Amino acid sequence: MGRLLRILLNSSGLFTFAGLQLLCLYLIVNHNDTQRQIWVETKSVYGSTLSEFISDKLAFLDVARENEILRRENAALLARIPGSGYNTAVDTIPVQDSAFQQRFTYLASRVINKSPYGPYNTLVIDRGANLGVERGQGVVSDGGLLGIISEVTPRHARVISILHLDTRISAGLDNSAFGTLKWNGRDPRRVTITDMPDYVPIAPNDTIYTTGYSNVFPSGLPIGTVESSEPLPGTGSQDLTVVLLNDPLLAGNGYIVRDLFKEELDQLNRVR
Amino acid sequence: MTTGMLINNVLRFVLLLVAQVFVFNQIAWGWSGKDFLFVFVYPLFVALLPLRTPRPLVILLGFLLGLGVDFFSETLGLHAGALTFTAYCRPLILRLVRPRDGYNIKANPTTEDLGSGWMFRYLSLVLLAHLLAFFLLQTFSVLFLTDIIVKTLLSLPASLLVLGALILIFNPRA
């Protein structure tokens, strides 16, 4: 304590000087216009930098609260990005033509969910019963088939992909020979057509079309090209291996095919 | 400290204040709208205080005299700040210009005791410290360094000349 007092006494000149000088600076800043302006300017230039530095160094103090605020904000923002909204725009354009009555209309939809790749692939699209989607309607995608609607909710629908072991679609050549399209569960780029009569001449790279006989897809939609044919002895039929035009696993859009004559055709089928 | 010294210092305080305020504050010379040459006589009070005056007292007296000048010059704090700084620097300056055999214990900072050459060097350094401090406080920014230096270089010889004349005329003994 004594030493401290001695130090204070020894530097009493310094303390007197510092105190009085601070008082002078205070008087200068408060009673002289030029100096006050310079002081205010200096304070505004360096003061913000200083306070920024200080708040930077002390930012960790309320990081938990900040984090909570940011998480809430993130949640609010995530709810607003386009992917989390349900697109209510309806993209279907019926064509008015006096010579051709409209039979099929297409409803654009987006694939919003896909099952992991396996033998039974399904997907979910963002169109449902509210827009007239029904069980059994076909879904085509850019340049090929995607699948068939199996379940419908008011806003969504589940699609059985053509890469599903239970899928059966009528497919044929442009010379009216037709068979049943299946998937054997092995190669997502290749499907098989069974029950094709073995007398029908098949050449590799022949194009396979939908036939329209199942009232699911319109006729004449290209599906794929023949890679090879294999006659099955004793059955009178042959199996065709078909390379798909599109890749259903990668499809992001689907067009739901709606058959306006479906009820009428169903009535015919009911009469035996 | 004798009574005579006390009276001398009090008189010097008042007279230098009056002289600075009413005579030498009127002297200012410069060009293009700015004044560069000033004459300061009141630092002489701090310079002539007895050598053994306690340091805080020197600083306090410097502050008071500066404040007095400020009151009449409408520059509150400027002269006071500069003279406080000068008073603080006085011991350092005294050490700088110390004679080879140190200060006599009874010596006063006068021409008689320490010689006119010593007085000249001493006053030059006191004025230099005071002028630099004053002009720094006046411009209030190191950005005007050129102004500060020009003002100091012009005011230093002028003030020194006046102080020399005052000392020659009054020849203070204590």
PDB file of C-alpha atoms in Angstrom, chain A residues 10 12-17 20-21 23-25 27-29 31-32 34-36 38-39 42, chain B residues 55-56 59-60 63 67 74-78 80-82 84-85 88 137-141 144:
ATOM      1  CA  ASN A  10       5.694  10.429  -7.493  1.00  0.00           C
ATOM      2  CA  SER A  12       1.179  13.247  -9.135  1.00  0.00           C
ATOM      3  CA  GLY A  13       2.372  15.603 -11.900  1.00  0.00           C
ATOM      4  CA  LEU A  14       1.244  13.122 -14.507  1.00  0.00           C
ATOM      5  CA  PHE A  15      -2.150  12.684 -12.871  1.00  0.00           C
ATOM      6  CA  THR A  16      -2.665  16.417 -12.505  1.00  0.00           C
ATOM      7  CA  PHE A  17      -1.664  16.884 -16.114  1.00  0.00           C
ATOM      8  CA  LEU A  20      -6.553  18.939 -16.390  1.00  0.00           C
ATOM      9  CA  GLN A  21      -5.823  18.032 -20.010  1.00  0.00           C
ATOM     10  CA  LEU A  23     -10.894  18.874 -18.729  1.00  0.00           C
ATOM     11  CA  CYS A  24      -9.359  21.143 -21.365  1.00  0.00           C
ATOM     12  CA  LEU A  25     -10.298  18.752 -24.155  1.00  0.00           C
ATOM     13  CA  LEU A  27     -13.976  22.440 -22.744  1.00  0.00           C
ATOM     14  CA  ILE A  28     -12.500  22.673 -26.239  1.00  0.00           C
ATOM     15  CA  VAL A  29     -14.988  20.254 -27.711  1.00  0.00           C
ATOM     16  CA  HIS A  31     -17.128  25.533 -26.524  1.00  0.00           C
ATOM     17  CA  ASN A  32     -15.410  25.754 -29.927  1.00  0.00           C
ATOM     18  CA  THR A  34     -14.511  23.951 -35.385  1.00  0.00           C
ATOM     19  CA  GLN A  35     -13.158  21.523 -32.857  1.00  0.00           C
ATOM     20  CA  ARG A  36     -16.613  20.219 -32.053  1.00  0.00           C
ATOM     21  CA  ILE A  38     -14.004  17.714 -36.106  1.00  0.00           C
ATOM     22  CA  TRP A  39     -14.704  15.739 -32.944  1.00  0.00           C
ATOM     23  CA  THR A  42     -14.013  11.736 -35.986  1.00  0.00           C
TER      24      THR A  42
ATOM     25  CA  ARG B  55       5.050  19.767 -10.277  1.00  0.00           C
ATOM     26  CA  PRO B  56       1.254  19.520  -9.734  1.00  0.00           C
ATOM     27  CA  ILE B  59       0.560  22.342 -13.916  1.00  0.00           C
ATOM     28  CA  LEU B  60      -2.379  23.763 -11.999  1.00  0.00           C
ATOM     29  CA  PHE B  63      -4.003  25.562 -16.401  1.00  0.00           C
ATOM     30  CA  LEU B  67      -8.018  29.392 -18.706  1.00  0.00           C
ATOM     31  CA  GLU B  74     -13.378  33.073 -26.551  1.00  0.00           C
ATOM     32  CA  THR B  75     -11.408  29.889 -27.151  1.00  0.00           C
ATOM     33  CA  LEU B  76     -12.336  28.030 -23.986  1.00  0.00           C
ATOM     34  CA  GLY B  77      -9.834  25.237 -23.292  1.00  0.00           C
ATOM     35  CA  LEU B  78      -7.337  25.951 -26.070  1.00  0.00           C
ATOM     36  CA  ALA B  80      -5.459  26.156 -21.017  1.00  0.00           C
ATOM     37  CA  GLY B  81      -4.776  22.790 -22.644  1.00  0.00           C
ATOM     38  CA  ALA B  82      -1.609  24.022 -24.334  1.00  0.00           C
ATOM     39  CA  THR B  84      -1.079  22.608 -19.083  1.00  0.00           C
ATOM     40  CA  PHE B  85       0.960  20.557 -21.516  1.00  0.00           C
ATOM     41  CA  TYR B  88       3.861  19.253 -17.660  1.00  0.00           C
ATOM     42  CA  LEU B 137      -5.423  21.768 -30.270  1.00  0.00           C
ATOM     43  CA  GLN B 138      -6.396  24.653 -32.533  1.00  0.00           C
ATOM     44  CA  THR B 139      -6.545  22.616 -35.742  1.00  0.00           C
ATOM     45  CA  PHE B 140      -7.617  19.608 -33.670  1.00  0.00           C
ATOM     46  CA  SER B 141      -6.377  17.144 -36.276  1.00  0.00           C
ATOM     47  CA  PHE B 144      -3.321  19.751 -40.755  1.00  0.00           C
TER      48      PHE B 144
END
